[in-house]
Short mmCIF file of C-alpha atoms in Angstrom, two decimals:
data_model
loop_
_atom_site.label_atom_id
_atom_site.label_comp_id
_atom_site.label_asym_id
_atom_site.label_seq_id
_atom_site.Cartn_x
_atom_site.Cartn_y
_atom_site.Cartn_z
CA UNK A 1 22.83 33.88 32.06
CA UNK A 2 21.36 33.66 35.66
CA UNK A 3 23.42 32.40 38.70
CA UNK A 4 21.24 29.20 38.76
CA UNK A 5 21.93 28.34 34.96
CA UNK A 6 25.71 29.26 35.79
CA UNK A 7 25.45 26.76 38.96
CA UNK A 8 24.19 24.02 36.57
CA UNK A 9 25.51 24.61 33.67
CA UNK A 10 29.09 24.15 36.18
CA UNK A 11 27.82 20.83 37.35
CA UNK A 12 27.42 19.26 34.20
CA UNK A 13 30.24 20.44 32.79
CA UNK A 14 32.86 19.18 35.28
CA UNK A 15 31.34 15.78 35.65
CA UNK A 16 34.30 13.41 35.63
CA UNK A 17 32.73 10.03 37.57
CA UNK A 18 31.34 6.82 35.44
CA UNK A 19 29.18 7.08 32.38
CA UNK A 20 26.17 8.11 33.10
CA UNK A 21 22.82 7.61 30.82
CA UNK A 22 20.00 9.52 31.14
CA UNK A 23 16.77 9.49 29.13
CA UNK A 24 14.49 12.35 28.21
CA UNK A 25 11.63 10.55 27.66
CA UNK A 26 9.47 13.52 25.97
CA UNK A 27 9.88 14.46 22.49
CA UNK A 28 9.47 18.34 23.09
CA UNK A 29 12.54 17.78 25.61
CA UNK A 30 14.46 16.26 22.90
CA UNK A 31 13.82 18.82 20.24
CA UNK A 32 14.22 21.58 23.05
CA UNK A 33 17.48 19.84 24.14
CA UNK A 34 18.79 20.09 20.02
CA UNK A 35 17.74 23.78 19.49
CA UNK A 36 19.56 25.32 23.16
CA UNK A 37 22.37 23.10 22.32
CA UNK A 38 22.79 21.35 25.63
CA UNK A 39 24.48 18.69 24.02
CA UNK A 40 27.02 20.51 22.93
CA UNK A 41 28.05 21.28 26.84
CA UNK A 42 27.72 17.68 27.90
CA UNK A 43 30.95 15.77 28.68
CA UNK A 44 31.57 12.22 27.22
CA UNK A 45 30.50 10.33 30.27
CA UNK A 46 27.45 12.26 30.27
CA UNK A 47 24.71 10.39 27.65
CA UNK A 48 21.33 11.78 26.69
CA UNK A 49 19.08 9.46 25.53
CA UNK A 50 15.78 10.08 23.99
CA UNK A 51 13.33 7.80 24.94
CA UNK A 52 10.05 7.15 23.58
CA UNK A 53 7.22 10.13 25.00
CA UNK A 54 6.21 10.80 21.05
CA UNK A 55 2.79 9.93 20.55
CA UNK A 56 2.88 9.43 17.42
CA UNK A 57 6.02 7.86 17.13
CA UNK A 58 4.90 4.95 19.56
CA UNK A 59 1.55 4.12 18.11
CA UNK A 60 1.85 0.78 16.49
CA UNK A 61 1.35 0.16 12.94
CA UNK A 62 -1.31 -2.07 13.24
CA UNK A 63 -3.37 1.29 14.20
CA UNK A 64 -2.39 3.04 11.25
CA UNK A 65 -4.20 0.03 9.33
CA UNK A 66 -6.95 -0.35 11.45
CA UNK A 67 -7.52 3.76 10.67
CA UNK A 68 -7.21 2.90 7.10
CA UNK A 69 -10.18 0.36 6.90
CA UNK A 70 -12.10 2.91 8.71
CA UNK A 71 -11.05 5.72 5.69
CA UNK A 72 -10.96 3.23 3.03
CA UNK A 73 -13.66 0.35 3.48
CA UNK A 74 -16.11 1.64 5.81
CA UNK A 75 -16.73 4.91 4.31
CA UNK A 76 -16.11 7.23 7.91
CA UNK A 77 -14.15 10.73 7.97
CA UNK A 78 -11.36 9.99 9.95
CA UNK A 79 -10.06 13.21 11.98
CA UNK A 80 -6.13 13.01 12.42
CA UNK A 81 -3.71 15.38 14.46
CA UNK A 82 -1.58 16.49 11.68
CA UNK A 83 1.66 14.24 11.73
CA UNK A 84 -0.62 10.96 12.14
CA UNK A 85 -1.30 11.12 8.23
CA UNK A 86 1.93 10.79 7.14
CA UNK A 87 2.71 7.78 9.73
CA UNK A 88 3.20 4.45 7.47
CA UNK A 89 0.69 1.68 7.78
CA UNK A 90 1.78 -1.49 6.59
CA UNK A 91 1.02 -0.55 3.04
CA UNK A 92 0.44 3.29 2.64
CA UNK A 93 -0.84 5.91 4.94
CA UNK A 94 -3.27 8.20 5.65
CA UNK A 95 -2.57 10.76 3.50
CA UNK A 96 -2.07 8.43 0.49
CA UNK A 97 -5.86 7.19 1.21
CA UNK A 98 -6.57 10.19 1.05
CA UNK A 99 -5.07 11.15 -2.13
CA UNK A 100 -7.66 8.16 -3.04
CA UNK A 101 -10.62 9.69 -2.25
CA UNK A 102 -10.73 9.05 1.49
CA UNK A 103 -12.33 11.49 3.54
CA UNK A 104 -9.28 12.31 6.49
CA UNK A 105 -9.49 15.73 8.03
CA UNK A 106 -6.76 17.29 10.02
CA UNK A 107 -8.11 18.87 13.42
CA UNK A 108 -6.55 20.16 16.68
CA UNK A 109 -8.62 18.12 19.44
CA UNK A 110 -11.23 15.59 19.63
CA UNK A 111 -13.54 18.67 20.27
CA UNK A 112 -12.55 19.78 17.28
CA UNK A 113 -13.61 16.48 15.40
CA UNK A 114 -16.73 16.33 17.40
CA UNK A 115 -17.92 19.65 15.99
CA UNK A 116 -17.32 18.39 12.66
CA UNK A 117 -19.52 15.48 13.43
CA UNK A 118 -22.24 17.54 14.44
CA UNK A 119 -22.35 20.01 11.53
CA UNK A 120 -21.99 16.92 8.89
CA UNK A 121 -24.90 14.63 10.38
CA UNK A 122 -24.72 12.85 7.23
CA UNK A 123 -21.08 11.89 7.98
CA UNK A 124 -19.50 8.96 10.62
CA UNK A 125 -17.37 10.56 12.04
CA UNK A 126 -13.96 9.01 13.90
CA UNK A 127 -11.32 10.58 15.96
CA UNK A 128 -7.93 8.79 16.05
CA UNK A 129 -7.70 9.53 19.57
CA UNK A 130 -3.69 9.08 20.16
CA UNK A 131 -0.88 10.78 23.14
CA UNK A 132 -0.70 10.30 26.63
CA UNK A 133 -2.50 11.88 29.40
CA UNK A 134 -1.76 15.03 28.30
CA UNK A 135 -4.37 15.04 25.53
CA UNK A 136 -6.41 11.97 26.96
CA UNK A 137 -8.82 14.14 29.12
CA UNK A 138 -10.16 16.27 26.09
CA UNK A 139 -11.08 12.63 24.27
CA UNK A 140 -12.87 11.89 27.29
CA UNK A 141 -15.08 15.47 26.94
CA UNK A 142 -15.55 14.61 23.77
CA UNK A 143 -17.20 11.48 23.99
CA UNK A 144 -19.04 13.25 27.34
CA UNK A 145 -20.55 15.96 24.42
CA UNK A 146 -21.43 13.86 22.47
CA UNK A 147 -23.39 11.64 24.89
CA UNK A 148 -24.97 14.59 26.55
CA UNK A 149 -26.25 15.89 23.04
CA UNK A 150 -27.06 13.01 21.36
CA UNK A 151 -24.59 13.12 19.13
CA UNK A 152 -24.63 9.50 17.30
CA UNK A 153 -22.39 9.72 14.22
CA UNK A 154 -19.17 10.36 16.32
CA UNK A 155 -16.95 7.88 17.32
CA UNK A 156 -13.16 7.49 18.80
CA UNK A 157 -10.02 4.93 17.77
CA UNK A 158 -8.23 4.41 20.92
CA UNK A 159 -4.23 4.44 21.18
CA UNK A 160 -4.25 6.52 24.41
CA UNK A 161 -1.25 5.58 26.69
CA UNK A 162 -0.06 6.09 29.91
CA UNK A 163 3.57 7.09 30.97
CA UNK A 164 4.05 4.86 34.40
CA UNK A 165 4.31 1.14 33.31
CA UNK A 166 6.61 2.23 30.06
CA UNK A 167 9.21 3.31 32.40
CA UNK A 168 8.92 0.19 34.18
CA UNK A 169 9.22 -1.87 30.66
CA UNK A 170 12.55 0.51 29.77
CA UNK A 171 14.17 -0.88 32.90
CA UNK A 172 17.73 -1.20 32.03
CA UNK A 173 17.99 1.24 29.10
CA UNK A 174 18.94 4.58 31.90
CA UNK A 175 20.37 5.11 35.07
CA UNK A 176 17.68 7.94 35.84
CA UNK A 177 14.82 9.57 33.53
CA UNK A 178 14.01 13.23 32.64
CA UNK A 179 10.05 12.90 33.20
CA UNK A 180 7.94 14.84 30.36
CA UNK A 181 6.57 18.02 32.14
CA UNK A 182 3.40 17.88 30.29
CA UNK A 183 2.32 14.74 31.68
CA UNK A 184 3.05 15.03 35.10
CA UNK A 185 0.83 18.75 34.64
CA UNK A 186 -2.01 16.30 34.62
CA UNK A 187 -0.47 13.20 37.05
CA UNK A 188 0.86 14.56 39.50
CA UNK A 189 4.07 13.51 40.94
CA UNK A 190 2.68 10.50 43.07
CA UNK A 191 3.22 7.38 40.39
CA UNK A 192 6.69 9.00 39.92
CA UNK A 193 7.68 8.95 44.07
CA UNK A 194 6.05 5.11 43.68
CA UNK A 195 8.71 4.19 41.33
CA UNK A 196 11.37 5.05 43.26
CA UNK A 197 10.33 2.30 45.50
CA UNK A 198 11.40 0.34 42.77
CA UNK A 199 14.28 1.34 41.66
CA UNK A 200 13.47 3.72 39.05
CA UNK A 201 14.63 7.33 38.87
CA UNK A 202 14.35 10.84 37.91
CA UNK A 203 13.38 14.38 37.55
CA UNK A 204 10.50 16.10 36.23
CA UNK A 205 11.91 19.02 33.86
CA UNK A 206 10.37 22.07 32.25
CA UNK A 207 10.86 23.22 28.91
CA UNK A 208 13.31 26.34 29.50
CA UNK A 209 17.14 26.39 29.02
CA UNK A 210 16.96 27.06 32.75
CA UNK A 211 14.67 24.51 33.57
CA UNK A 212 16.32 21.61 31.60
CA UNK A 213 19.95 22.47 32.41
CA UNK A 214 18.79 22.66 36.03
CA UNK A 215 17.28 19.25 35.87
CA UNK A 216 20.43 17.56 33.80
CA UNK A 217 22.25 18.85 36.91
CA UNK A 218 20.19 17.52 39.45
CA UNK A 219 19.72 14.63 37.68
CA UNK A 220 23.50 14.12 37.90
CA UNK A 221 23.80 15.38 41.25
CA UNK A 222 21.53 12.46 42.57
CA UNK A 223 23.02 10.01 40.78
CA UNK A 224 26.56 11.29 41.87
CA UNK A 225 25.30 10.30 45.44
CA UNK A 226 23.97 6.74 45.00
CA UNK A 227 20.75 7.46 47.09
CA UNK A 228 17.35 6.35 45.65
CA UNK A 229 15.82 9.79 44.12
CA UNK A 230 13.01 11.80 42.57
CA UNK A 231 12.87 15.71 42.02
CA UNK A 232 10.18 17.75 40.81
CA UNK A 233 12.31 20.54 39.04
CA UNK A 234 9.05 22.03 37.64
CA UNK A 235 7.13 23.08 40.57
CA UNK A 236 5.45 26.07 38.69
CA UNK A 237 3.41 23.58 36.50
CA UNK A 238 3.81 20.62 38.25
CA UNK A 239 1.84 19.63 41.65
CA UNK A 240 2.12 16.87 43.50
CA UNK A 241 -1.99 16.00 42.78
CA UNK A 242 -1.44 17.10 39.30
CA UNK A 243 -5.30 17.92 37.93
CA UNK A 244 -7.81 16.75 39.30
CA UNK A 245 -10.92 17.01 36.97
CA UNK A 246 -8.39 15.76 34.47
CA UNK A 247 -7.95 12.63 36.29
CA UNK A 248 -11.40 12.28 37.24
CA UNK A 249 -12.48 12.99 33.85
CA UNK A 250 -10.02 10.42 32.36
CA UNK A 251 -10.86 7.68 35.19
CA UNK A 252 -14.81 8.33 34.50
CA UNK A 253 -14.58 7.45 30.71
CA UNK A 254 -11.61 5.14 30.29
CA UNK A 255 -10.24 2.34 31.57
CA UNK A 256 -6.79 0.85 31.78
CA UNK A 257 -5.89 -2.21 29.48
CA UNK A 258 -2.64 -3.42 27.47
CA UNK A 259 -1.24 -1.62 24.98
CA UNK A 260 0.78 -2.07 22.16
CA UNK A 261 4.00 0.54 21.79
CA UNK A 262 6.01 0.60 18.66
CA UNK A 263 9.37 -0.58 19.88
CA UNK A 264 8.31 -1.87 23.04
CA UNK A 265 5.64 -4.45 22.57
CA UNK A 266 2.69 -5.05 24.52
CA UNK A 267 3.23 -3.68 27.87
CA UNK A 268 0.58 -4.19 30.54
CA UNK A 269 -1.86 -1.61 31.42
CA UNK A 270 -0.59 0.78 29.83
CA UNK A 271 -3.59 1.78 27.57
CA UNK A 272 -6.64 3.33 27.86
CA UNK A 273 -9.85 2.13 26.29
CA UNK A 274 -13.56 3.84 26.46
CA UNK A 275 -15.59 2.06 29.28
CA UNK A 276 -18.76 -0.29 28.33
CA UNK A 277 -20.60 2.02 28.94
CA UNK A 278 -19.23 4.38 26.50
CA UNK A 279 -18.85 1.23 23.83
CA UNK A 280 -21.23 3.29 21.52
CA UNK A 281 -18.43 6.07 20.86
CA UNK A 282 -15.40 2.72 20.35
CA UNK A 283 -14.85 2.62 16.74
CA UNK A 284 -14.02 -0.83 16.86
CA UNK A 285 -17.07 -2.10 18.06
CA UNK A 286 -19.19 0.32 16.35
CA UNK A 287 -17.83 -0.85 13.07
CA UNK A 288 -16.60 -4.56 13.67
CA UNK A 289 -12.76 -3.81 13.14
CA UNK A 290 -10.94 -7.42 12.79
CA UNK A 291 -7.53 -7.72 14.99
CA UNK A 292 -4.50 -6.25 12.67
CA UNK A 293 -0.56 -6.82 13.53
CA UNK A 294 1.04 -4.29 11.32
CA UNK A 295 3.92 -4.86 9.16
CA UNK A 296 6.85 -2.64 10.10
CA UNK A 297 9.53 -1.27 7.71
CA UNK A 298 12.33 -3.86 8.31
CA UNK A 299 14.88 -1.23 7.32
CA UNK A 300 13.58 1.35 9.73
CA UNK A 301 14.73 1.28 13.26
CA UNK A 302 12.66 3.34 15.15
CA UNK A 303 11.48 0.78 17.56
CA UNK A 304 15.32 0.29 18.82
CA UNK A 305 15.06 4.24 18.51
CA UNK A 306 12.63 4.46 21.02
CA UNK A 307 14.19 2.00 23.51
CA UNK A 308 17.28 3.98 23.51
CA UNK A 309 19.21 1.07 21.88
CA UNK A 310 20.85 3.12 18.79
CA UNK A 311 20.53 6.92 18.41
CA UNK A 312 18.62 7.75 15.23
CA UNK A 313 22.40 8.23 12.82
CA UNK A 314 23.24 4.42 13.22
CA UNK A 315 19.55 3.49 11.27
CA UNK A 316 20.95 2.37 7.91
CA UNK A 317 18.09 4.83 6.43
CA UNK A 318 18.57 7.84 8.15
CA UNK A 319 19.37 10.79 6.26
CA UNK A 320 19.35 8.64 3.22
CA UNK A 321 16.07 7.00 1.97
CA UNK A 322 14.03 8.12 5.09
CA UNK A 323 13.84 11.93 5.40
CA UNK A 324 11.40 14.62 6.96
CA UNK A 325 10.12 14.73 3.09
CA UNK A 326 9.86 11.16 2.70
CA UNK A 327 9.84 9.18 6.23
CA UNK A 328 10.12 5.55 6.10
CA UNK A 329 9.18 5.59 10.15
CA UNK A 330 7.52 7.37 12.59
CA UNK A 331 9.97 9.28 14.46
CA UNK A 332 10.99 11.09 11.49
CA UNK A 333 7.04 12.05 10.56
CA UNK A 334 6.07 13.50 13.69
CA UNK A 335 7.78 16.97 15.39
CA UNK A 336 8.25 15.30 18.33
CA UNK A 337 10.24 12.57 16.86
CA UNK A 338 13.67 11.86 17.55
CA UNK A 339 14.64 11.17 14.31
CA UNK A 340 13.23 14.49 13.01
CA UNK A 341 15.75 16.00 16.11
CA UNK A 342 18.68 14.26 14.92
CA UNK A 343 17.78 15.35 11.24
CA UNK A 344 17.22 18.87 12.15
CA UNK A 345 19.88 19.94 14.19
CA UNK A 346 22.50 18.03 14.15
CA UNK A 347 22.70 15.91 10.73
CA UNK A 348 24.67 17.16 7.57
CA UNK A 349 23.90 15.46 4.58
CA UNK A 350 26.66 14.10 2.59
CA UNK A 351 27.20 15.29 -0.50
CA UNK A 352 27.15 11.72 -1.90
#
C-alpha cells in the first residue's frame, strides 16, 4: 500500500467529529466501493450513501412502456443496452415482449444500432437512447450519421440526463457528494465549482482503491473544516473544460428540457431532447407516442433508494421476492445498481 493510500486510509479511519453523510452518486463508485471493501474501514460517524448516477436505474417507468408500444404495437426493432430489457414497465418488460415475438436487440452504442438500421432497410429502427453525458455524445453522432447518409429508418427514444440540477434536487440528502468521474471526463469541472456557490459540495473521484480512498479523505477533510469546497481528485481524466467536441457535439443536437427521474420526480432541465431540427430521428414524433405515467411496483423501493432515504436491506423485497434473477426494480436489474451492490457483496441470504 502506497504512502498516499496509508495517509488516507489514516484519515478516515480516525474520524471521531459528527456524523457525516456522503453520497457517491455513480453506480460504478458504489460497486467499486463494495468489491475494495472501503466500507469495511469506515467508522460509524462516517455514512456512504449511494445516490442515484445509474442510468438505468433512474429512467422512469413510463419509458419502459413507451419502449414497449414501440416493440409491441408499432412493429420497430428496438435496440437496448443490455440491462434496459430486464427493467419492469408497468406490466412486463422488454425482454418478456420479446419472448412475444418483439423484435429488441441488445447493442453496445447508438452506433451500433445505427448500423443495424442501415443493413436492415426494411426495418424501423429505434435506439433507447438512456445515461448521462457520458454516453449522450455518441447518440448525438448517431443521429449526425444518419442525417449525413440519409439514413431514414433510424430513430432515437430520449431519456438522456444531465448530472448538475439532480444534485441540486438531492439537497438535503448529504453533507458533500463523491462526483461520478465519468461524467465530469466529458463536463468538466466548471458546473461543479458553480455549485459551490450554492451550497453544494464535493469531490470528483476516480475508480482506483487509491483514488476513492483519497477522495473519502478529502472529502472528510473539507468537511472537517467548515469552508465551502470542491476538489478534483481525478486530475488524470478529469479537466477543468472537460471535452470539448463532446460538449459541442451534445449542445449541437440536443437541447435541455425536464426530465422525469425514478425516485426524484420531474426535475427541471435536467433532460436532453433531439432539437427540431433533428425531430425526424425523435421516436415520439415519428411514431405519435401518447403521454404514459408508469405504474411503479408499490413494494419496491428503489425510488427512496436512489434519494438516499433507506439503503437497499430495509426494502421489504430485497433479498426476498426481488433478486438479481428475478428483480422487482431497477436497481437490482442493472450492474450499476445499488441494489445489485448490496446483493452482491454484502447480503447473506437467510436460510428461511
Amino acid at each position: 500500500m502506497s504512502n498516499s493510500m496509508l495517509e488516507a486510509r489514516n484519515i478516515i479511519e480516525s474520524y471521531d467529529g459528527d456524523e457525516l453523510r456522503i453520497m457517491e452518486v455513480c453506480g460504478t463508485h458504489t460497486h467499486e466501493i463494495f468489491r475494495l471493501g472501503v466500507r469495511n474501514i469506515l467508522p460509524s460517524n462516517i455514512k456512504l450513501i449511494s445516490g442515484p448516477g445509474c442510468p438505468v436505474c433512474v429512467t422512469p417507468v413510463g419509458f419502459i412502456d413507451e419502449a414497449l408500444i414501440l416493440a409491441l404495437e408499432k412493429n420497430v426493432t428496438t435496440c437496448t443496452f443490455g440491462d434496459l430489457i430486464r427493467v419492469p414497465g408497468s406490466e412486463q418488460s422488454l425482454a418478456t415482449a420479446r419472448s412475444k415475438g418483439a423484435k429488441v436487440q441488445i447493442v453496445y452504442s447508438a452506433l451500433d444500432a445505427l448500423e443495424y438500421a442501415e443493413k436492415h432497410p426494411d426495418e424501423e429502427v429505434c435506439f433507447l437512447a438512456v445515461g448521462f453525458e457520458t454516453t449522450t455524445p455518441s447518440a448525438c453522432m448517431a443521429v449526425t450519421k444518419a442525417k449525413k447518409s440519409g439514413i431514414s429508418n433510424f430513430s432515437l427514444l430520449t431519456a438522456n440526463k444531465t448530472m448538475t440540477n439532480a444534485y441540486r434536487a438531492l439537497v438535503g440528502s448529504a453533507d458533500a457528494f463523491i462526483y461520478p468521474g465519468h461524467v465530469n471526463a466529458i463536463t468538466g469541472t466548471e458546473s461543479c465549482e458553480k455549485l459551490v456557490e450554492e451550497g453544494i459540495y464535493g469531490v470528483i473521484a476516480g475508480f482506483t482503491a487509491s483514488e476513492l480512498l483519497t477522495a473519502i479523505a478529502v472529502t472528510i477533510t473539507r468537511l472537517k473544516e467548515g469552508k465551502p469546497f470542491f476538489e478534483n481528485c481525478y486530475p488524470r481524466v478529469v479537466s477543468r473544460e472537460g471535452s470539448i467536441p463532446g460538449k459541442r457535439m451534445m449542445s449541437e443536437i440536443m437541447e435541455a428540457c425536464d426530465s422525469e427521474w425514478r425516485g426524484l420526480g420531474v426535475i427541471p432541465e435536467s433532460g436532453l431532447r433531439l432539437r427540431e431540427e433533428y425531430a425526424e430521428f425523435d421516436a415520439r414524433k415519428k411514431f405519435e407516442l401518447p403521454s404514459i405515467e408508469g405504474r411503479s411496483n408499490p413494494a419496491c423501493r428503489c425510488g427512496d433508494v436512489l434519494q438516499g432515504k433507506c439503503t437497499p436491506e430495509q426494502c421489504k423485497v430485497f433479498g426476498k421476492l426481488c433478486t438479481p434473477q428475478h428483480p422487482i426494480g431497477a436497481c437490482m436489474v442493472s450492474n450499476e445498481g445499488a441494489c445489485s451492490a448490496y446483493y452482491q457483496y454484502q447480503y447473506l441470504p437467510s436460510d428461511s
